[in-house]
């Protein structure tokens, strides 16, 4: 396809595929669409790369998709993770992971993914938000927040954790918090720290910065001290690891309305991917792996139309959703039982960690 330009007017240029959002899903989609001969335009609302709320843990399924795009965590400075610890009150469990995971700040990964999409031929517009997208004849009439309009033949909704008018997800949900910290003691494992009404993950990252990330069912603490104290109070291990920790941010990054366990089940004339298609409970499955898998599938399957694409994606993501959803619920409601069971039967936790992965295409 010739990507030089569409037949629209100067007021409303026609583009082939508009991708709303340049996170992992949108970047992977634009990369795979460009490689399959389409002409995608990513519209990303942040003017420069940000650090979204995310535990920044990558399992082998995410690594597999990144490798398809020519990206390797070690080359991006990611820290390998081979051990998992869980703690609640006085109980704790420790085990080897059944694979090597990686800790990679999202700022680094998302920038690399967008570079990849650009190198494959996708256009990228940053610092502009899609305000609305409505059907118009055979395509889409899209309004941007700089009050310009574009016309697109196909629309990919990859706005992730952020709602786009007309593309509903289940309302309500958890609140995510994230903080980069300098710990006063070394950490060489991913540590899951569930507490009353929340669960948190703490893991080492590049440049000696640990990432503390948590999902709260309600009433999240609003400041750094409150966040650290809340997690520290829930377990002896958390208190030990967070003692003397210093935040490198003035306040935690936050995101509300995360509908864990939700998967899109309706019909749509737009392609939905990433967190706009399914939201896996954090720390039990990898949302990034699912976002990349959906984006990469689009290049192969967009031709069959949105409904067929969504059916294929639903089947691909069924396994991680099936395993992660009950695990997330157990974490949230019976954290002590989960940690004691993991301590007594480590293979159970290892089995869960392995099963909650997206099956490679
Ligand atoms: C607490 C928590 C911990 C997590 N931990 C992990 C983890 O350890 N590992 C893991 O794999 N996953 C984790 N996840 C899940 C992961 O963050 C998401 O699944 C993943 O980011 C989804 O990617 P995405 O591209 O769909 O959306 P996003 O990463 O949210 O990207 C969407 C992009 O769209 C842009 N955008 C939004 N609206 C518009 C608009 N109207 N116009 C233009 N641009 C727009 C945004 O700026 C953003 O860049 C976690 C999530 C939470 C809440």
Short mmCIF file of C-alpha atoms and ligand atoms in Angstrom, two decimals:
data_model
loop_
_atom_site.label_atom_id
_atom_site.label_comp_id
_atom_site.label_asym_id
_atom_site.label_seq_id
_atom_site.Cartn_x
_atom_site.Cartn_y
_atom_site.Cartn_z
CA UNK A 1 0.00 0.00 0.00
CA UNK A 2 1.23 3.52 -0.81
CA UNK A 3 1.40 5.40 2.48
CA UNK A 4 2.14 8.77 0.90
CA UNK A 5 -1.28 10.19 1.76
CA UNK A 6 -4.98 9.68 1.40
CA UNK A 7 -7.58 11.29 -0.79
CA UNK A 8 -9.07 13.45 1.95
CA UNK A 9 -9.08 17.22 2.14
CA UNK A 10 -6.47 19.28 3.96
CA UNK A 11 -9.06 19.71 6.72
CA UNK A 12 -9.63 16.01 7.13
CA UNK A 13 -6.80 13.87 5.78
CA UNK A 14 -7.63 10.20 5.15
CA UNK A 15 -5.34 7.67 6.73
CA UNK A 16 -5.36 3.91 6.51
CA UNK A 17 -5.36 2.81 10.18
CA UNK A 18 -5.44 5.08 13.19
CA UNK A 19 -4.08 3.55 16.39
CA UNK A 20 -5.23 5.32 19.57
CA UNK A 21 -2.39 5.03 22.09
CA UNK A 22 1.30 4.30 21.83
CA UNK A 23 1.69 1.87 24.76
CA UNK A 24 2.83 -1.74 24.23
CA UNK A 25 -0.41 -2.75 22.47
CA UNK A 26 -0.52 0.24 20.13
CA UNK A 27 3.17 0.11 19.26
CA UNK A 28 3.10 -3.66 18.58
CA UNK A 29 -0.05 -3.24 16.49
CA UNK A 30 1.45 -0.44 14.41
CA UNK A 31 4.64 -2.45 13.93
CA UNK A 32 2.80 -5.57 12.75
CA UNK A 33 0.38 -3.60 10.56
CA UNK A 34 3.23 -1.70 8.90
CA UNK A 35 5.08 -4.98 8.30
CA UNK A 36 1.98 -6.45 6.67
CA UNK A 37 1.77 -3.55 4.22
CA UNK A 38 -0.70 -1.27 6.02
CA UNK A 39 -0.13 2.41 6.82
CA UNK A 40 -0.75 2.98 10.54
CA UNK A 41 -0.70 6.30 12.36
CA UNK A 42 -0.24 6.15 16.14
CA UNK A 43 -1.75 9.05 18.06
CA UNK A 44 -0.21 9.15 21.55
CA UNK A 45 -1.40 11.74 24.01
CA UNK A 46 1.80 12.09 26.06
CA UNK A 47 4.29 14.47 24.46
CA UNK A 48 7.25 12.58 25.92
CA UNK A 49 7.76 9.13 27.36
CA UNK A 50 6.21 8.65 30.82
CA UNK A 51 6.50 5.89 33.42
CA UNK A 52 3.00 4.36 33.64
CA UNK A 53 1.72 2.44 36.65
CA UNK A 54 3.08 -1.06 36.12
CA UNK A 55 4.99 -3.68 38.11
CA UNK A 56 7.43 -3.76 35.15
CA UNK A 57 7.77 -7.56 35.39
CA UNK A 58 8.14 -9.34 32.05
CA UNK A 59 7.66 -13.10 31.73
CA UNK A 60 8.77 -15.36 28.89
CA UNK A 61 5.61 -14.64 26.86
CA UNK A 62 6.40 -10.91 26.78
CA UNK A 63 10.03 -11.68 26.00
CA UNK A 64 8.93 -13.89 23.09
CA UNK A 65 6.85 -11.07 21.57
CA UNK A 66 9.60 -8.49 22.11
CA UNK A 67 12.04 -10.81 20.34
CA UNK A 68 9.71 -10.97 17.33
CA UNK A 69 10.16 -7.21 17.10
CA UNK A 70 13.93 -7.50 17.49
CA UNK A 71 13.98 -6.27 21.11
CA UNK A 72 15.82 -8.09 23.91
CA UNK A 73 15.38 -7.12 27.60
CA UNK A 74 19.08 -7.54 28.41
CA UNK A 75 20.02 -5.12 25.60
CA UNK A 76 17.58 -2.58 27.05
CA UNK A 77 19.24 -2.80 30.46
CA UNK A 78 16.58 -5.00 32.12
CA UNK A 79 17.44 -6.84 35.35
CA UNK A 80 16.92 -10.63 35.28
CA UNK A 81 14.62 -12.07 37.96
CA UNK A 82 14.84 -15.73 38.88
CA UNK A 83 13.33 -15.78 42.38
CA UNK A 84 9.91 -15.10 43.82
CA UNK A 85 9.08 -14.33 47.44
CA UNK A 86 5.68 -13.89 49.06
CA UNK A 87 4.98 -12.55 52.53
CA UNK A 88 2.01 -11.73 54.73
CA UNK A 89 2.28 -10.86 58.42
CA UNK A 90 4.82 -13.32 59.88
CA UNK A 91 4.53 -15.85 57.03
CA UNK A 92 6.82 -15.91 54.04
CA UNK A 93 7.65 -18.20 51.11
CA UNK A 94 10.55 -18.18 48.67
CA UNK A 95 11.08 -20.17 45.49
CA UNK A 96 12.82 -20.17 42.12
CA UNK A 97 10.66 -19.02 39.23
CA UNK A 98 10.05 -21.67 36.55
CA UNK A 99 11.56 -19.23 34.02
CA UNK A 100 13.73 -16.12 33.95
CA UNK A 101 11.67 -12.96 34.23
CA UNK A 102 12.90 -9.44 33.65
CA UNK A 103 12.42 -6.09 35.34
CA UNK A 104 12.37 -3.26 32.83
CA UNK A 105 11.05 0.27 33.43
CA UNK A 106 8.15 1.02 31.13
CA UNK A 107 9.68 4.33 30.05
CA UNK A 108 12.55 2.39 28.44
CA UNK A 109 10.42 -0.40 26.98
CA UNK A 110 7.65 1.80 25.59
CA UNK A 111 10.18 4.12 23.93
CA UNK A 112 11.95 1.14 22.31
CA UNK A 113 8.63 -0.27 21.07
CA UNK A 114 7.62 3.04 19.50
CA UNK A 115 11.03 3.34 17.84
CA UNK A 116 10.49 -0.12 16.39
CA UNK A 117 7.05 0.80 15.06
CA UNK A 118 8.49 3.96 13.50
CA UNK A 119 11.36 2.04 11.91
CA UNK A 120 8.83 -0.39 10.39
CA UNK A 121 7.03 2.53 8.71
CA UNK A 122 4.36 3.61 11.20
CA UNK A 123 3.78 7.32 11.63
CA UNK A 124 3.67 8.62 15.18
CA UNK A 125 2.02 11.81 16.46
CA UNK A 126 2.81 12.61 20.08
CA UNK A 127 1.27 15.14 22.42
CA UNK A 128 -2.19 14.86 20.85
CA UNK A 129 -5.15 13.04 22.33
CA UNK A 130 -8.01 11.37 20.49
CA UNK A 131 -11.15 13.01 21.85
CA UNK A 132 -13.77 10.98 19.97
CA UNK A 133 -14.12 8.41 17.19
CA UNK A 134 -17.40 7.90 15.35
CA UNK A 135 -18.42 5.72 12.43
CA UNK A 136 -18.66 7.60 9.16
CA UNK A 137 -19.68 5.75 5.99
CA UNK A 138 -17.13 2.94 5.65
CA UNK A 139 -14.60 4.42 8.04
CA UNK A 140 -14.08 6.56 11.10
CA UNK A 141 -14.30 10.26 11.77
CA UNK A 142 -11.82 11.06 14.50
CA UNK A 143 -11.57 14.24 16.50
CA UNK A 144 -8.26 15.18 18.09
CA UNK A 145 -7.90 17.47 21.07
CA UNK A 146 -6.17 20.14 18.99
CA UNK A 147 -9.59 20.46 17.30
CA UNK A 148 -8.48 18.88 14.04
CA UNK A 149 -10.20 15.90 12.44
CA UNK A 150 -8.88 12.89 10.59
CA UNK A 151 -10.67 10.25 8.58
CA UNK A 152 -9.47 6.67 8.97
CA UNK A 153 -10.43 3.44 7.21
CA UNK A 154 -9.76 1.34 10.33
CA UNK A 155 -9.54 2.21 14.00
CA UNK A 156 -7.48 0.41 16.65
CA UNK A 157 -8.37 1.26 20.24
CA UNK A 158 -5.21 0.80 22.34
CA UNK A 159 -5.73 3.54 24.92
CA UNK A 160 -4.96 1.06 27.68
CA UNK A 161 -5.90 2.12 31.17
CA UNK A 162 -7.60 5.26 29.84
CA UNK A 163 -11.21 5.39 28.72
CA UNK A 164 -12.14 6.50 25.22
CA UNK A 165 -15.68 7.80 24.82
CA UNK A 166 -17.89 5.20 23.19
CA UNK A 167 -15.62 2.25 24.09
CA UNK A 168 -16.86 1.06 27.45
CA UNK A 169 -15.17 -1.31 29.84
CA UNK A 170 -16.59 -2.70 33.09
CA UNK A 171 -16.99 0.29 35.44
CA UNK A 172 -15.25 0.60 38.81
CA UNK A 173 -12.21 -1.44 39.60
CA UNK A 174 -8.96 -1.17 41.47
CA UNK A 175 -6.56 1.73 41.89
CA UNK A 176 -2.93 1.16 40.90
CA UNK A 177 0.01 2.96 42.55
CA UNK A 178 3.66 2.94 41.59
CA UNK A 179 6.84 4.32 43.13
CA UNK A 180 10.51 4.04 42.25
CA UNK A 181 12.59 3.68 45.40
CA UNK A 182 16.14 3.37 46.58
CA UNK A 183 16.16 0.55 49.13
CA UNK A 184 18.63 0.44 51.97
CA UNK A 185 19.17 -3.32 51.53
CA UNK A 186 19.91 -5.39 48.40
CA UNK A 187 16.98 -7.13 46.69
CA UNK A 188 17.36 -9.94 44.16
CA UNK A 189 13.79 -11.29 43.84
CA UNK A 190 10.30 -10.21 42.92
CA UNK A 191 8.45 -9.95 46.21
CA UNK A 192 4.65 -10.15 46.43
CA UNK A 193 3.29 -8.41 49.51
CA UNK A 194 -0.49 -8.80 49.87
CA UNK A 195 -2.28 -6.93 52.64
CA UNK A 196 -5.81 -6.04 53.71
CA UNK A 197 -7.58 -4.57 50.63
CA UNK A 198 -4.50 -4.46 48.42
CA UNK A 199 -1.57 -6.41 47.08
CA UNK A 200 1.82 -5.02 46.23
CA UNK A 201 4.87 -6.12 44.28
CA UNK A 202 8.43 -4.98 44.93
CA UNK A 203 11.26 -5.82 42.61
CA UNK A 204 14.75 -4.64 41.74
CA UNK A 205 15.30 -2.63 38.59
CA UNK A 206 18.07 -0.95 36.61
CA UNK A 207 20.20 1.82 38.17
CA UNK A 208 19.65 0.43 41.68
CA UNK A 209 16.02 1.59 41.71
CA UNK A 210 13.40 -0.81 43.06
CA UNK A 211 9.83 -0.61 41.81
CA UNK A 212 7.01 -0.70 44.36
CA UNK A 213 3.65 -1.18 42.69
CA UNK A 214 0.28 -2.05 44.19
CA UNK A 215 -3.37 -2.59 43.37
CA UNK A 216 -5.82 -1.24 45.97
CA UNK A 217 -9.48 -2.27 45.99
CA UNK A 218 -10.34 1.05 47.62
CA UNK A 219 -8.91 3.90 49.70
CA UNK A 220 -5.37 4.02 48.29
CA UNK A 221 -2.86 6.10 50.28
CA UNK A 222 -2.22 9.44 48.60
CA UNK A 223 1.40 10.12 49.45
CA UNK A 224 4.78 8.42 49.46
CA UNK A 225 5.01 7.92 53.23
CA UNK A 226 1.47 6.53 53.46
CA UNK A 227 2.05 4.12 50.57
CA UNK A 228 5.31 2.76 51.97
CA UNK A 229 3.85 2.48 55.48
CA UNK A 230 0.75 0.64 54.24
CA UNK A 231 2.80 -2.02 52.46
CA UNK A 232 5.38 -2.25 55.27
CA UNK A 233 2.67 -2.80 57.90
CA UNK A 234 1.30 -5.86 56.13
CA UNK A 235 4.28 -8.17 56.65
CA UNK A 236 7.54 -8.56 58.53
CA UNK A 237 9.38 -8.98 55.23
CA UNK A 238 7.80 -5.84 53.74
CA UNK A 239 8.77 -3.84 56.84
CA UNK A 240 12.33 -5.14 56.62
CA UNK A 241 12.73 -4.41 52.89
CA UNK A 242 11.15 -0.97 53.03
CA UNK A 243 12.92 0.21 56.18
CA UNK A 244 14.94 3.30 55.17
CA UNK A 245 13.64 3.26 51.57
CA UNK A 246 13.86 6.63 49.82
CA UNK A 247 11.47 7.58 47.02
CA UNK A 248 12.89 9.25 43.93
CA UNK A 249 9.43 10.66 43.09
CA UNK A 250 7.56 13.39 45.00
CA UNK A 251 4.37 11.29 44.96
CA UNK A 252 3.25 7.88 43.70
CA UNK A 253 1.98 7.60 40.14
CA UNK A 254 -1.67 6.51 40.25
CA UNK A 255 -4.31 5.10 37.95
CA UNK A 256 -7.95 4.47 38.88
CA UNK A 257 -10.71 2.28 37.45
CA UNK A 258 -8.66 -0.85 36.63
CA UNK A 259 -11.27 -3.59 35.97
CA UNK A 260 -9.32 -6.74 36.84
CA UNK A 261 -10.68 -9.87 35.22
CA UNK A 262 -12.68 -8.02 32.55
CA UNK A 263 -12.54 -9.19 28.94
CA UNK A 264 -14.34 -7.59 26.00
CA UNK A 265 -17.20 -9.85 25.00
CA UNK A 266 -19.33 -7.77 22.65
CA UNK A 267 -19.18 -6.79 19.01
CA UNK A 268 -17.23 -3.81 17.74
CA UNK A 269 -16.43 -2.15 14.46
CA UNK A 270 -13.08 -1.04 15.86
CA UNK A 271 -10.20 -3.34 16.77
CA UNK A 272 -9.66 -3.42 20.53
CA UNK A 273 -6.34 -4.56 21.98
CA UNK A 274 -4.32 -4.43 25.21
CA UNK A 275 -6.13 -3.25 28.33
CA UNK A 276 -8.97 -2.12 26.06
CA UNK A 277 -9.59 -5.81 25.31
CA UNK A 278 -8.72 -7.62 28.56
CA UNK A 279 -7.34 -6.69 31.97
CA UNK A 280 -5.51 -9.47 33.77
CA UNK A 281 -5.04 -9.19 37.57
CA UNK A 282 -1.61 -7.64 38.14
CA UNK A 283 1.21 -9.80 39.52
CA UNK A 284 -0.80 -12.93 38.59
CA UNK A 285 -0.50 -12.53 34.80
CA UNK A 286 1.39 -10.13 32.56
CA UNK A 287 -0.75 -7.41 31.01
CA UNK A 288 2.18 -6.33 28.84
CA UNK A 289 2.51 -9.83 27.35
CA UNK A 290 -1.21 -9.81 26.53
CA UNK A 291 -0.99 -6.32 25.05
CA UNK A 292 1.95 -7.30 22.83
CA UNK A 293 0.25 -10.55 21.75
CA UNK A 294 -2.88 -8.66 20.66
CA UNK A 295 -0.89 -6.02 18.82
CA UNK A 296 1.21 -8.57 16.95
CA UNK A 297 -1.86 -10.62 16.04
CA UNK A 298 -3.42 -7.60 14.38
CA UNK A 299 -0.90 -7.55 11.54
CA UNK A 300 -1.85 -11.15 10.68
CA UNK A 301 -5.58 -11.03 11.35
CA UNK A 302 -6.87 -7.49 10.73
CA UNK A 303 -8.06 -8.51 7.25
CA UNK A 304 -10.70 -10.80 8.75
CA UNK A 305 -12.45 -7.86 10.45
CA UNK A 306 -12.84 -6.84 14.09
CA UNK A 307 -15.25 -9.58 15.25
CA UNK A 308 -13.16 -12.45 13.88
CA UNK A 309 -10.02 -10.79 15.22
CA UNK A 310 -11.57 -10.46 18.69
CA UNK A 311 -12.64 -14.14 18.65
CA UNK A 312 -9.07 -15.23 17.87
CA UNK A 313 -7.61 -12.93 20.50
CA UNK A 314 -10.14 -14.11 23.10
CA UNK A 315 -9.07 -17.71 22.49
CA UNK A 316 -5.39 -16.74 22.73
CA UNK A 317 -5.86 -14.94 26.06
CA UNK A 318 -8.31 -17.40 27.65
CA UNK A 319 -5.63 -19.41 29.44
CA UNK A 320 -3.84 -16.57 31.28
CA UNK A 321 -7.21 -15.02 32.19
CA UNK A 322 -8.51 -18.36 33.52
CA UNK A 323 -5.49 -18.88 35.78
CA UNK A 324 -4.81 -15.31 36.85
CA UNK A 325 -8.34 -14.25 37.80
CA UNK A 326 -8.82 -16.72 40.68
CA UNK A 327 -5.24 -16.17 41.80
CA UNK A 328 -5.89 -12.42 41.99
CA UNK A 329 -9.08 -13.00 43.99
CA UNK A 330 -7.27 -15.33 46.44
CA UNK A 331 -4.51 -12.75 46.88
CA UNK A 332 -7.03 -10.02 47.57
CA UNK A 333 -9.27 -11.94 49.96
CA UNK A 334 -7.11 -14.59 51.66
CA UNK A 335 -3.49 -13.34 51.47
CA UNK A 336 -2.37 -15.33 54.53
CA UNK A 337 -3.67 -18.60 53.09
CA UNK A 338 -1.93 -17.94 49.74
CA UNK A 339 1.44 -17.28 51.38
CA UNK A 340 1.20 -20.27 53.77
CA UNK A 341 0.18 -22.57 50.90
CA UNK A 342 3.06 -21.30 48.73
CA UNK A 343 5.45 -21.92 51.64
CA UNK A 344 4.18 -25.48 52.13
CA UNK A 345 3.81 -26.42 48.44
CA UNK A 346 6.17 -24.24 46.34
CA UNK A 347 5.40 -26.23 43.14
CA UNK A 348 1.82 -24.88 43.29
CA UNK A 349 3.02 -21.28 43.07
CA UNK A 350 5.47 -22.23 40.33
CA UNK A 351 2.69 -23.97 38.40
CA UNK A 352 0.51 -20.87 38.64
CA UNK A 353 3.35 -18.60 37.51
CA UNK A 354 3.91 -20.83 34.48
CA UNK A 355 0.22 -21.27 33.57
CA UNK A 356 -0.67 -17.58 33.62
CA UNK A 357 1.38 -16.95 30.46
CA UNK A 358 0.11 -16.20 26.99
CA UNK A 359 0.72 -19.17 24.72
CA UNK A 360 3.07 -18.02 21.93
CA UNK A 361 1.49 -17.86 18.47
C1 LIG B 1 -0.84 -1.93 39.51
C2 LIG B 1 -0.49 -2.55 38.17
C3 LIG B 1 0.64 -3.36 38.06
C4 LIG B 1 0.94 -3.95 36.83
N1 LIG B 1 2.06 -4.74 36.74
C5 LIG B 1 2.36 -5.35 35.58
C6 LIG B 1 3.54 -6.13 35.45
O1 LIG B 1 4.34 -6.26 36.37
N2 LIG B 1 3.76 -6.76 34.26
C7 LIG B 1 2.89 -6.65 33.22
O2 LIG B 1 3.14 -7.26 32.18
N3 LIG B 1 1.79 -5.88 33.30
C8 LIG B 1 1.50 -5.22 34.45
N4 LIG B 1 0.41 -4.41 34.53
C9 LIG B 1 -0.49 -4.30 33.37
C10 LIG B 1 0.09 -3.41 32.28
O3 LIG B 1 0.46 -2.16 32.82
C11 LIG B 1 -0.96 -3.21 31.19
O4 LIG B 1 -1.60 -4.42 30.90
C12 LIG B 1 -0.32 -2.68 29.91
O5 LIG B 1 0.24 -1.42 30.16
C13 LIG B 1 -1.36 -2.58 28.80
O6 LIG B 1 -0.78 -1.99 27.68
P1 LIG B 1 -1.67 -1.09 26.71
O7 LIG B 1 -0.79 -0.70 25.57
O8 LIG B 1 -2.96 -1.73 26.47
O9 LIG B 1 -2.02 0.22 27.59
P2 LIG B 1 -1.14 1.36 28.24
O10 LIG B 1 0.18 0.84 28.64
O11 LIG B 1 -2.01 1.97 29.28
O12 LIG B 1 -0.91 2.39 27.05
C14 LIG B 1 -1.96 3.14 26.52
C15 LIG B 1 -1.40 4.39 25.86
O13 LIG B 1 -2.48 5.11 25.26
C16 LIG B 1 -2.32 6.51 25.50
N5 LIG B 1 -3.66 7.11 25.44
C17 LIG B 1 -4.67 6.90 26.30
N6 LIG B 1 -5.78 7.56 25.88
C18 LIG B 1 -5.43 8.20 24.73
C19 LIG B 1 -6.15 9.04 23.84
N7 LIG B 1 -7.45 9.35 24.04
N8 LIG B 1 -5.49 9.53 22.76
C20 LIG B 1 -4.18 9.21 22.54
N9 LIG B 1 -3.47 8.40 23.37
C21 LIG B 1 -4.09 7.90 24.44
C22 LIG B 1 -1.67 6.57 26.88
O14 LIG B 1 -0.99 7.79 27.05
C23 LIG B 1 -0.74 5.35 26.84
O15 LIG B 1 0.55 5.67 26.37
C24 LIG B 1 0.09 -3.75 35.71
C25 LIG B 1 -1.02 -2.91 35.82
C26 LIG B 1 -1.31 -2.30 37.03
C27 LIG B 1 -2.51 -1.40 37.13
#
